[in-house]
Coordinates of C-alpha atoms (C1' of nucleotides) in Angstrom, one line a residue:
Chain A
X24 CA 0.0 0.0 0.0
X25 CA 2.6 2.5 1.3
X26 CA 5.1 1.5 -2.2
X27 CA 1.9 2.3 -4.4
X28 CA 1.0 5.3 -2.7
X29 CA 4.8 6.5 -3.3
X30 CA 4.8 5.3 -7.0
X31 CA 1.1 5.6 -8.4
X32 CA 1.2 8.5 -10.4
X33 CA 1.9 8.6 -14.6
X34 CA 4.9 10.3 -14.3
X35 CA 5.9 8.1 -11.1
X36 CA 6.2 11.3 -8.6
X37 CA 3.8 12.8 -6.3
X38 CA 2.6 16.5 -6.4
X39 CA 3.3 18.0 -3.7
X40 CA -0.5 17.9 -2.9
X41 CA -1.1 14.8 -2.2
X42 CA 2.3 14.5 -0.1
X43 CA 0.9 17.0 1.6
X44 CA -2.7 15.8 2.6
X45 CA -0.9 12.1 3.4
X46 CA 0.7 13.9 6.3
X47 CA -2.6 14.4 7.8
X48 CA -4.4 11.3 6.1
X49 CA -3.6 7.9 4.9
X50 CA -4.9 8.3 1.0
X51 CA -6.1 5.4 -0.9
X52 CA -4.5 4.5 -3.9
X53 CA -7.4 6.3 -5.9
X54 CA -7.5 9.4 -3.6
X55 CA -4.0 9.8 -4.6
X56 CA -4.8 8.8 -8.4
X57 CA -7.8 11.5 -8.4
X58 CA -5.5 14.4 -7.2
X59 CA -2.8 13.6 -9.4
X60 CA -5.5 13.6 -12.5
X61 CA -7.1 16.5 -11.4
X62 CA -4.0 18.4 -11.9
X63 CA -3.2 19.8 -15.4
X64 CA 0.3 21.1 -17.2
X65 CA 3.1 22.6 -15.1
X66 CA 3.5 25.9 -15.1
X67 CA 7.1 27.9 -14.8
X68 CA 6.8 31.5 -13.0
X69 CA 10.1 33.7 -12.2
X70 CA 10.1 35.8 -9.2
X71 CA 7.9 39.0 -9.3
X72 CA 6.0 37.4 -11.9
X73 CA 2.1 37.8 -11.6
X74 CA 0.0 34.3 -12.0
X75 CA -3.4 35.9 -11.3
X76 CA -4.3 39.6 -11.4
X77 CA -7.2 40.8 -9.4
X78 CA -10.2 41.2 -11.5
X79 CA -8.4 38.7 -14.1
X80 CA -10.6 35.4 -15.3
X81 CA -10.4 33.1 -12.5
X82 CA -10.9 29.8 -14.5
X83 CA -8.3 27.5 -13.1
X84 CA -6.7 27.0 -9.5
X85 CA -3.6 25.8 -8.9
X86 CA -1.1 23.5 -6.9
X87 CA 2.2 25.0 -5.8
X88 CA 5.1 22.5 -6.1
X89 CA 8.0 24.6 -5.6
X90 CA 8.9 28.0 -4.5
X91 CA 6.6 30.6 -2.7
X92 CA 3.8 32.6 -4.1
X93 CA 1.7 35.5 -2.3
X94 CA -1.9 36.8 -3.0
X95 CA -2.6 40.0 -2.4
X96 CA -5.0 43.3 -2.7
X97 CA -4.6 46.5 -3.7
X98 CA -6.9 48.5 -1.5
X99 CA -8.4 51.5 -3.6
X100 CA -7.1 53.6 -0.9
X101 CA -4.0 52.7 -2.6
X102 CA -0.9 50.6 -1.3
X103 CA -1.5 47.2 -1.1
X104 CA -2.4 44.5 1.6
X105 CA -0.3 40.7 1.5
X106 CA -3.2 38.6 2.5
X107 CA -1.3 35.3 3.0
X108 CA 1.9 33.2 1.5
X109 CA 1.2 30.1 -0.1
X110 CA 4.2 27.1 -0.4
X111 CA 4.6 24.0 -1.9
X112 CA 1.4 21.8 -1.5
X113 CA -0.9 24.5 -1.0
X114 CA -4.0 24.6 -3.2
X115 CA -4.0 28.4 -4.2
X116 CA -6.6 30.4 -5.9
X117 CA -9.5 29.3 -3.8
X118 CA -10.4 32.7 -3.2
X119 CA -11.5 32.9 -6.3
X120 CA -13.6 30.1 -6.4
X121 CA -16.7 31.4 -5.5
X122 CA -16.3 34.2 -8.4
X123 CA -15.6 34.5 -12.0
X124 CA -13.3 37.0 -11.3
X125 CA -10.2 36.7 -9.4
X126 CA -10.9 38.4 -5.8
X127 CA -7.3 38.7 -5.1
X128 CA -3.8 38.5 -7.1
X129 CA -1.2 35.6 -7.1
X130 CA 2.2 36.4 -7.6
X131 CA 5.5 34.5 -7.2
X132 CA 7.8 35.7 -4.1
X133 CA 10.4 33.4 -5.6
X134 CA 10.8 31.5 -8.9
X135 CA 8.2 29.3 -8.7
X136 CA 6.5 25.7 -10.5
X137 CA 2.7 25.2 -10.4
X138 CA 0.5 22.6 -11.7
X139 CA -2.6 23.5 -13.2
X140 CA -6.6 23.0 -12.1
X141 CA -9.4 23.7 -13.9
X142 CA -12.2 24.5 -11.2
X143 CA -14.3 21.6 -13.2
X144 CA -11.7 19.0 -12.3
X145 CA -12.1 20.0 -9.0
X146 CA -16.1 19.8 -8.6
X147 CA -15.1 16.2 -10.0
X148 CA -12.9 15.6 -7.2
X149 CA -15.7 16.8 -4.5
X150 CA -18.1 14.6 -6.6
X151 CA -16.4 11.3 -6.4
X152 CA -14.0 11.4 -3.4
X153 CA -16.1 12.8 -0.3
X154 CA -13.2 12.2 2.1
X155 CA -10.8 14.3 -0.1
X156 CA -13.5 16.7 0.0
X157 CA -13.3 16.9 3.8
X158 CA -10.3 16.9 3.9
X159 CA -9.8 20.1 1.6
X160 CA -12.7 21.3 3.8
X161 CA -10.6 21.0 6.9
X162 CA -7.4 22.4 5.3
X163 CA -9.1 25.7 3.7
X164 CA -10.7 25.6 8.0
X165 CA -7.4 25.6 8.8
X166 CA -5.8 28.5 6.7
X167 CA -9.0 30.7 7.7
X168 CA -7.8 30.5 11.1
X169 CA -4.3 31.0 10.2
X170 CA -5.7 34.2 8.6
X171 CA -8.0 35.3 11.4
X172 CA -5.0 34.8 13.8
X173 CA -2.8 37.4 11.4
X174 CA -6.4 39.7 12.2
X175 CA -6.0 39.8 15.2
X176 CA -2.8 40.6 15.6
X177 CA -3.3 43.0 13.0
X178 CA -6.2 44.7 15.4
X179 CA -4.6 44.7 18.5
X180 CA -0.6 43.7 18.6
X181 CA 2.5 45.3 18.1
X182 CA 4.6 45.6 15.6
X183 CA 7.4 43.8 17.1
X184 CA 4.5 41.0 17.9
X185 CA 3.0 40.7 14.6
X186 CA 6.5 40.6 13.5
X187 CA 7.2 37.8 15.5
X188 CA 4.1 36.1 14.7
X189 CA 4.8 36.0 10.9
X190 CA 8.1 34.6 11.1
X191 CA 6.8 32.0 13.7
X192 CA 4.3 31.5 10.9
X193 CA 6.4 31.0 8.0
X194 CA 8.6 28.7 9.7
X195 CA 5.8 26.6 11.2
X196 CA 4.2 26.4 7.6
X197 CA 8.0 25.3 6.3
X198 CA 8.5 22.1 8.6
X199 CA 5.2 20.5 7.1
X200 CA 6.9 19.9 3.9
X201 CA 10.9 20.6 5.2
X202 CA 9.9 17.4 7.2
X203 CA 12.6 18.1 10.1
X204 CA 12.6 20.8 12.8
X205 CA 14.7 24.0 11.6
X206 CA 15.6 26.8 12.9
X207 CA 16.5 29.4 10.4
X208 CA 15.5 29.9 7.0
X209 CA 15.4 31.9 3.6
X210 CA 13.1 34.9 3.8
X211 CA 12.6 35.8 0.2
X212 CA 10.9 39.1 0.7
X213 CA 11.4 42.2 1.1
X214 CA 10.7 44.4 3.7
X215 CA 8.0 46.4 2.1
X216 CA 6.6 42.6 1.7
X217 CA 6.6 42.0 5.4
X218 CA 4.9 45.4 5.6
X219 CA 2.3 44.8 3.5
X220 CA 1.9 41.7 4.9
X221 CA 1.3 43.4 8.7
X222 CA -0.2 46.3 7.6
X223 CA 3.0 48.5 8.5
X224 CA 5.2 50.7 6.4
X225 CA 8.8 49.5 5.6
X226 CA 10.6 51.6 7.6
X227 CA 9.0 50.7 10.6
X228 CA 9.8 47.1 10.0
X229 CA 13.4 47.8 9.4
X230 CA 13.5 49.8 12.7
X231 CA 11.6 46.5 13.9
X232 CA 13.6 44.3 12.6
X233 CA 16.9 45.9 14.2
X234 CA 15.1 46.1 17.7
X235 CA 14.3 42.2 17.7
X236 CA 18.0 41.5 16.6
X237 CA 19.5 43.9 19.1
X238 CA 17.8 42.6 21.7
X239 CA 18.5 38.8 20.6
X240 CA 15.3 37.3 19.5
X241 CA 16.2 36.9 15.9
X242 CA 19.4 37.1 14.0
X243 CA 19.9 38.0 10.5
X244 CA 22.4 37.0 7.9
X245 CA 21.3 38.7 3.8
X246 CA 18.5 37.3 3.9
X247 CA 18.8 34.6 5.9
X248 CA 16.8 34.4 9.6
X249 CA 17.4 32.7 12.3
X250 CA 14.7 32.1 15.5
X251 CA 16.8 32.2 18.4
X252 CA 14.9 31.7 21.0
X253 CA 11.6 30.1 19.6
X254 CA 10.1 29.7 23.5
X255 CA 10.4 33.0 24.2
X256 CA 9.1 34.5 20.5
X257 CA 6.2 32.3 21.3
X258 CA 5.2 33.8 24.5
X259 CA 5.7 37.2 23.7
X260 CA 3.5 37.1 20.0
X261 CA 1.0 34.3 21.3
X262 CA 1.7 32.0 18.3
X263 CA -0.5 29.2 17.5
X264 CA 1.1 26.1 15.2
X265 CA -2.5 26.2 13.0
X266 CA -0.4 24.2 10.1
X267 CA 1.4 20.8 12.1
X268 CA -1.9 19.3 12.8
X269 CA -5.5 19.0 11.0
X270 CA -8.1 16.9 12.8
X271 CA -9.6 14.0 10.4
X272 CA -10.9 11.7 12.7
X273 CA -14.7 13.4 11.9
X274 CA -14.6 11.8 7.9
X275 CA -15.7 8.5 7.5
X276 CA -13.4 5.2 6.8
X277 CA -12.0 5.4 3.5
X278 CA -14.3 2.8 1.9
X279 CA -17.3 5.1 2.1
X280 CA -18.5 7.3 -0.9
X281 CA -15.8 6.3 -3.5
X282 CA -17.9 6.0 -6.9
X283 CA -18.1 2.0 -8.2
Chain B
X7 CA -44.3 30.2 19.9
X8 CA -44.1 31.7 16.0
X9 CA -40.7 30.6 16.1
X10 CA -41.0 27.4 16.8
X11 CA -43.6 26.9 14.3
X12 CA -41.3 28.5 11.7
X13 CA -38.7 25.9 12.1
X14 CA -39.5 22.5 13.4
X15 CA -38.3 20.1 10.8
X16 CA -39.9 17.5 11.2
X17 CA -43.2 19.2 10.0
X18 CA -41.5 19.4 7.2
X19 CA -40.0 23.2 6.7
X20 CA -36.5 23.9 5.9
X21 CA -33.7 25.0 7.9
X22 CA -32.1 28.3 7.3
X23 CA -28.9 26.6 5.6
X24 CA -31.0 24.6 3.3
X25 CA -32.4 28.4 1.9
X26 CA -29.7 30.1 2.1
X27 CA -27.8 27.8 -0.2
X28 CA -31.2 27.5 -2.6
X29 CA -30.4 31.0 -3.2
X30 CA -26.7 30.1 -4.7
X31 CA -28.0 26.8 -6.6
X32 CA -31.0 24.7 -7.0
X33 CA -31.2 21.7 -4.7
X34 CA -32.3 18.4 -5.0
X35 CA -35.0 16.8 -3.3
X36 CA -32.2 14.5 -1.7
X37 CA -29.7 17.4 -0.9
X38 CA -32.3 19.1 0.9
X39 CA -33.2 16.2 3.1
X40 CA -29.8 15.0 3.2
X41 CA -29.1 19.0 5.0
X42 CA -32.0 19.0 6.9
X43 CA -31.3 15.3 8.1
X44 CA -27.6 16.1 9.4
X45 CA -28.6 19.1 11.9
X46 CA -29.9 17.9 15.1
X47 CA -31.5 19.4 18.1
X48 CA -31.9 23.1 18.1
X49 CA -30.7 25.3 20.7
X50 CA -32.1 28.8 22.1
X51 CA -29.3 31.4 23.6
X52 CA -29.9 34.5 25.3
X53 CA -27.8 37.1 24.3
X54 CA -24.4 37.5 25.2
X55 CA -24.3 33.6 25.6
X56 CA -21.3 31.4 25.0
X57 CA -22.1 28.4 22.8
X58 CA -18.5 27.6 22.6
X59 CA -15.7 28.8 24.5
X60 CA -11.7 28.8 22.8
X61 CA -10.1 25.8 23.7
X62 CA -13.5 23.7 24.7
X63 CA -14.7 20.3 23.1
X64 CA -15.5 21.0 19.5
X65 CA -17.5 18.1 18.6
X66 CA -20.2 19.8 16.8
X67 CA -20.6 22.8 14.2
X68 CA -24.0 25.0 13.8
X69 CA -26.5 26.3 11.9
X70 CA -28.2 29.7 12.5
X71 CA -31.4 29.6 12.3
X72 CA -32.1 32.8 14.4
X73 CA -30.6 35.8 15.3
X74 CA -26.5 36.9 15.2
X75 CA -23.5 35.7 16.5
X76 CA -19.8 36.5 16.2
X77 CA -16.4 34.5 16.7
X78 CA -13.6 35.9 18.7
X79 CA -10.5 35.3 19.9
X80 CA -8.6 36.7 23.1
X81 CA -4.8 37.5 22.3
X82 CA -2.1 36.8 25.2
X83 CA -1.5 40.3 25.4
X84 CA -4.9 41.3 26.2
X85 CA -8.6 43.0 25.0
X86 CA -10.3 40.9 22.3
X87 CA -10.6 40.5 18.8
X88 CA -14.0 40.1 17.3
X89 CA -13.3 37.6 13.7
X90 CA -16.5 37.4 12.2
X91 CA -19.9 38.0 12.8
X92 CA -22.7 35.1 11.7
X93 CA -26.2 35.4 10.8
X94 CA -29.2 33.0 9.9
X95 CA -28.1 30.3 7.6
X96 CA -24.5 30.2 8.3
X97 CA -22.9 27.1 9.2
X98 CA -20.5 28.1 12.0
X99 CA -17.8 26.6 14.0
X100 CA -16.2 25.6 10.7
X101 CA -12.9 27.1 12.4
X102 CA -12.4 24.6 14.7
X103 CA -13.0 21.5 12.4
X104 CA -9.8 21.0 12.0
X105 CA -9.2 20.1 15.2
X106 CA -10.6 18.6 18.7
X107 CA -10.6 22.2 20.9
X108 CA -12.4 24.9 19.3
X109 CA -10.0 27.7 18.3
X110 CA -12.4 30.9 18.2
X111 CA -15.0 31.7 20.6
X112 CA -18.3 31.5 19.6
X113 CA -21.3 34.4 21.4
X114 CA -24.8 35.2 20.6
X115 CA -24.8 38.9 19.6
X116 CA -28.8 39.0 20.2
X117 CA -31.1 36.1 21.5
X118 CA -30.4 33.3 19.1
X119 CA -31.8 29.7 17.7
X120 CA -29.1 27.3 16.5
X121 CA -29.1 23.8 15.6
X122 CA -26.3 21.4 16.1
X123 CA -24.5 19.7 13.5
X124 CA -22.1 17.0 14.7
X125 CA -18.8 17.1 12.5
X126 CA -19.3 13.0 11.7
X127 CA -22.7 14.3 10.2
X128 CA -20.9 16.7 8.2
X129 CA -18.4 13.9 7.2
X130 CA -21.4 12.2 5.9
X131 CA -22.6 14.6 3.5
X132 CA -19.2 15.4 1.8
X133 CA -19.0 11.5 1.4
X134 CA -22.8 11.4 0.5
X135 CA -23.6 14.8 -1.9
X136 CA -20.7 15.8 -3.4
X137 CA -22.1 18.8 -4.9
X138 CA -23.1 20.2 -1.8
X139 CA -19.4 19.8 -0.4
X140 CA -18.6 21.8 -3.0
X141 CA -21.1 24.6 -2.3
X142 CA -20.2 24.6 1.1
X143 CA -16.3 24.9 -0.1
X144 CA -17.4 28.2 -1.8
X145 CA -19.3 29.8 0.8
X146 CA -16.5 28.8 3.2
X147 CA -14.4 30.3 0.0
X148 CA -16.9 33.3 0.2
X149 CA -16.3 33.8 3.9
X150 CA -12.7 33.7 3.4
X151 CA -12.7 36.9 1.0
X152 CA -14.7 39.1 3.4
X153 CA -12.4 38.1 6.5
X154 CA -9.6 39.4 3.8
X155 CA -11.3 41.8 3.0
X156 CA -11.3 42.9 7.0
X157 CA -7.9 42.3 6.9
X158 CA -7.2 44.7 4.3
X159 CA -9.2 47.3 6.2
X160 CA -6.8 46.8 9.2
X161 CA -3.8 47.1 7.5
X162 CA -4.5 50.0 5.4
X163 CA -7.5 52.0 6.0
X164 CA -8.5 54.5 8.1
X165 CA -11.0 54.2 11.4
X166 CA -13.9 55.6 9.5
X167 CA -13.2 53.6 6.2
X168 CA -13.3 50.7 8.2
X169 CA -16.6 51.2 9.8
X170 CA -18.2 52.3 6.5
X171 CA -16.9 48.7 5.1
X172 CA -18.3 47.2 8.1
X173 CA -21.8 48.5 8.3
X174 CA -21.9 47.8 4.7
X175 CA -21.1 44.4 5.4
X176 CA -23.0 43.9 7.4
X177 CA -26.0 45.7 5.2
X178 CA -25.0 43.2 2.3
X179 CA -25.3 40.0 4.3
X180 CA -28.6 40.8 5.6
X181 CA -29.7 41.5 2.5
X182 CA -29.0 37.7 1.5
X183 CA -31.2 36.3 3.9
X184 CA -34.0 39.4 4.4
X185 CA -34.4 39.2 0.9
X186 CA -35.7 42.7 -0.5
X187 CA -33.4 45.8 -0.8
X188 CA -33.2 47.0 2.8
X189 CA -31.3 50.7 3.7
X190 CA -31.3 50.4 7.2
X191 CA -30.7 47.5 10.0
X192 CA -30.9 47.5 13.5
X193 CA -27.3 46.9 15.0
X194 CA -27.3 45.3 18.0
X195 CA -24.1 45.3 19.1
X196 CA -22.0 47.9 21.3
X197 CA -19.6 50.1 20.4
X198 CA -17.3 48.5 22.2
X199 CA -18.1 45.3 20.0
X200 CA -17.6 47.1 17.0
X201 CA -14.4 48.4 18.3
X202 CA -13.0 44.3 19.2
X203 CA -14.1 43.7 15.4
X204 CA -11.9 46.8 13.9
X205 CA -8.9 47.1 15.9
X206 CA -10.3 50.3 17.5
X207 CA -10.9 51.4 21.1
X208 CA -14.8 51.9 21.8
X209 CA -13.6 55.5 22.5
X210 CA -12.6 56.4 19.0
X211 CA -15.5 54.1 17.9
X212 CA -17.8 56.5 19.3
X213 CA -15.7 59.7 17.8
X214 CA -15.6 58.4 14.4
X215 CA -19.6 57.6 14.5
X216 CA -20.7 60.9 15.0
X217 CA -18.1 62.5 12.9
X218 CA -19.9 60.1 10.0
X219 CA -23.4 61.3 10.9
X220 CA -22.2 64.8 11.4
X221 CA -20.6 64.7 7.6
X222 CA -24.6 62.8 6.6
X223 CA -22.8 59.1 5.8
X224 CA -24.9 57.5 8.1
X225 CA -28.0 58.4 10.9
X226 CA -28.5 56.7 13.6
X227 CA -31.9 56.3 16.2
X228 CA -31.1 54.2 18.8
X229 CA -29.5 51.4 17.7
X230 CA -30.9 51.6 14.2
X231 CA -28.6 52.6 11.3
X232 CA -29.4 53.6 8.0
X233 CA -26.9 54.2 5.4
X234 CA -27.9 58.0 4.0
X235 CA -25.7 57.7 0.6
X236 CA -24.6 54.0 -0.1
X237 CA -22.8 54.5 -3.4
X238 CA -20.8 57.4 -1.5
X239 CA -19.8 55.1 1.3
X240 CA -18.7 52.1 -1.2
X241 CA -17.0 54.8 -3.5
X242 CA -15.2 56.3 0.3
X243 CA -14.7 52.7 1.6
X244 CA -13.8 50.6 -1.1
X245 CA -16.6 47.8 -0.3
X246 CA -17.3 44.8 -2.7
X247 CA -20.3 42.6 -1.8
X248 CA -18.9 39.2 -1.4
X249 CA -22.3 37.5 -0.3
X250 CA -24.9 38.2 -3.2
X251 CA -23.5 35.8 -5.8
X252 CA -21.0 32.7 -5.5
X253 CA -20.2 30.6 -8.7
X254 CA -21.8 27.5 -8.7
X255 CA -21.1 26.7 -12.9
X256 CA -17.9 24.5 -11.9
X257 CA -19.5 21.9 -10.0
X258 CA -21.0 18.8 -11.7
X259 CA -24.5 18.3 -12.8
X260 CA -26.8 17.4 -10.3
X261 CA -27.6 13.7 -11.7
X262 CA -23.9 12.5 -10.6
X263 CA -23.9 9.6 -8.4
X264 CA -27.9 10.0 -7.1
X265 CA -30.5 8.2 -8.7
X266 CA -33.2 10.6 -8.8
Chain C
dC10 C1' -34.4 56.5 43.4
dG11 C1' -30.2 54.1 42.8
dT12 C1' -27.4 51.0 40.1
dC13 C1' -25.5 49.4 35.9
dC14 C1' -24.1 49.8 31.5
dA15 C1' -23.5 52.2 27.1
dT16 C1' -22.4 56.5 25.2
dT17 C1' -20.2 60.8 25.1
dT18 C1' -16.6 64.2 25.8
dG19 C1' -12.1 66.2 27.2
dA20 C1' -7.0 66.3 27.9
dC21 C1' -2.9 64.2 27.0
dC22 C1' 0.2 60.6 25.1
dA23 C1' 2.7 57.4 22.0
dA24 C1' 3.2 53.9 18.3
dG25 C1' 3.8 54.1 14.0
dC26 C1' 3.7 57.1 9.6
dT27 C1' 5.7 60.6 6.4
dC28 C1' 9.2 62.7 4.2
dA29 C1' 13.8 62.8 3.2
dA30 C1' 18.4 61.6 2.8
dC31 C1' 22.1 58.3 2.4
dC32 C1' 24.4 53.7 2.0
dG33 C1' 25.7 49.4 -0.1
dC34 C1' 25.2 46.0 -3.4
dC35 C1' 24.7 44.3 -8.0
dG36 C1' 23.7 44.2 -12.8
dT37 C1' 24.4 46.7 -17.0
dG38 C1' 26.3 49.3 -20.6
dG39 C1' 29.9 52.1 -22.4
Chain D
dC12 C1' 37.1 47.7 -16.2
dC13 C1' 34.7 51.2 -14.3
dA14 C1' 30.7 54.5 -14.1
dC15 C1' 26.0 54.6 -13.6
dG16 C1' 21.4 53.5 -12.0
dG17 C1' 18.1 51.0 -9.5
dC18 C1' 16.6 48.7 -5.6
dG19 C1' 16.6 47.4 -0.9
dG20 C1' 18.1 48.6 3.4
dT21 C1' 19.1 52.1 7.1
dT22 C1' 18.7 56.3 9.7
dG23 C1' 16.9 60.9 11.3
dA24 C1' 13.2 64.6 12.4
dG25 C1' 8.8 65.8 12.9
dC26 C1' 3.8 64.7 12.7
dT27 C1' -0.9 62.3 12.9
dT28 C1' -4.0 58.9 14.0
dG29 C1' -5.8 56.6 17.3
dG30 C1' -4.9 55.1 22.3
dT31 C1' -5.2 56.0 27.4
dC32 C1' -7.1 57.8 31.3
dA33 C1' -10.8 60.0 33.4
dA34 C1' -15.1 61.8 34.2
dA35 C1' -19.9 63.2 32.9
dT36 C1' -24.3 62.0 30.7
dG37 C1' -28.3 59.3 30.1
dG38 C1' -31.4 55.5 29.6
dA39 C1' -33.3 50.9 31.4
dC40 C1' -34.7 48.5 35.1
dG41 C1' -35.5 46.9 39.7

DNA sequence: CGTCCATTTGACCAAGCTCAACCGCCGTGG
DNA sequence: CCACGGCGGTTGAGCTTGGTCAAATGGACG
């Protein structure tokens, strides 16, 4: 079971999808199958380079398998707002699913490879693999949360907090598919991207920045960040892991509701 | 006594999910039963109640059948932070799905009716009606955009853009369920609610208020509001109605796996 | 009539913004 | 090979929005 999970596909590789959703359930063979399907050509993007524009036709989803993307708004107040950063396994565009029209933009932090899915494929996938559908259900559950904890520390934290928060975040969302617990990693954005991403300008997170490092929490090497003391970052931001566990025990056994 | 009458499903009327999602695409015989069959006993709250507290059991969602809640969290570092406010038809609790303890608090705004819906029976209905799983995907999809949409607010608008964007929120969701064009609501929450909800005290709440009826946005009596120029506030606030309309075109044909 | 709670108002304060300049790195073109 | 230009990062000075603290008003209800 476990060699054909690793080996079913066509092309005899997994997306990172369904690598993904095995960490938080066992697949069947045809769960895996039906998500491998689903997904259509691979798509290239260099960094800076804009997969969705807001307002653009929102026909397709997608599946990141390497690289970071962001989506984002572009308030008419002007500036812009970072809504959330998306990483390999993610199922991005979702936003947009309940609209014709792209609500918010995609656009690659870093150079990027995606894997396209028509919104039809997916209804498929709802159609014929209930658990899957639950299990997408729980994940999108899960990334709301993750996006109503970045509201409230938007609404009543610091800077230094939300700061903290994000790079908590980040590195939280990196050991699902880094495997392994780190430490330090690459952040590759700027920081008018971090403040667009808290809702602060870039000089304030520059002086942020600085403060946190002088006083020892975080060190920084180009663009390179290390947590140093990830205790104490925790229990002064108030972070909450929403991405190393997702609940399943609520769908029913695997048998149940796979077409004949 | 009306109420009751209104509601009781086994005399056959439908719940307030089952219309609300009629209004996005047209159900099935079976879907319908299959909605109405997987919410169980219903529930009165008084005002101010706590259905579910942050970190209690999370074994069941809800369905609002009457009145308003909101979901809220309380950051480490103090106050609170109002996420979401939920009104009749909204299936609720879906934050905490992914997991055992509930993650945001759940209150009753006003005196409420609610109907439990245990996550296996939700698990059931994705296996079961596949189309419906991926209805409820875009409303939860739906949901998603406005909480950006918040988030956007916080991060880049000012106090009394982001109490324009809420009352029209608010305004627009009503309008889903109350049906005809309406131009004023009854509000009932404080200002110090509405406040928790922005990331503002319920000092400059207040401030902002009056300065909006003293420049003839709004007018308040009581706790009624009525919005004096609504293209001027979206033009001012930047609103976009995520509630009136979610794409239902990508999901299969209703004939898929049901013998009707 | 007194208590409680929401609203209102005033005086003062500070976190974070604006504007502006400067530095350092790197890619590019002459 | 070096000058130039652009971008990201850093730093300073002054200001604004919204917060804090405090107190008064006013309605609802026992």
């Amino acid at each position: 079971m476990v060699d054909a999970m690793m080996f079913s596909s066509p092309a005899g590789t997994q997306s990172a999808l369904s690598i993904r959703l095995a960490h938080y359930l066992s697949l069947t063979v045809e769960e895996v199958a039906a998500l491998e399907a689903m997904q259509g050509p691979r798509r290239r993007l260099i960094a800076g380079e804009v997969l969705i524009a807001t307002d653009g036709a929102a026909e397709s989803l997608f599946v990141v398998q390497q690289g970071w993307l962001h989506s984002s708004t572009r308030p008419r107040t002007g500036g812009r707002q970072i809504l959330g950063f998306h990483y390999p396994g993610d199922l991005i565009g979702t936003e947009s699913i309940a609209w014709a029209r792209a609500a918010t933009a995609l656009t690659a932090v870093s150079d990027c490879i995606v894997t396209d899915v028509p919104k039809a494929a997916l209804g498929e996938l709802f159609a014929q693999h209930g658990r899957l559908a639950g299990l997408l259900y729980a994940v999108a559950a899960a990334e709301g949360v993750a996006m109503s904890d970045r509201l409230t520390a938007m609404g009543r934290m610091t800077a230094m907090q939300r700061l903290a928060m994000l790079l908590l975040d980040i590195m939280a969302r990196l050991r699902v598919t880094a495997g392994g617990v780190i430490d330090s990693f690459d952040l590759p954005l700027t920081q008018a991207d971090l403040g667009d991403a808290l809702g602060l300008t870039k000089v304030h997170v520059n002086r942020t920045l600085r403060a946190m490092e002088a006083e020892g929490m975080i060190a920084r090497t180009g663009r390179r960040v290390r947590i140093c003391d990830e205790a104490a970052l925790i229990a002064f931001s108030g972070f909450v892991d929403r991405h190393a566990v997702v609940a399943t025990d609520w769908l029913p056994p695997r048998a149940l509701g796979v077409a004949a």
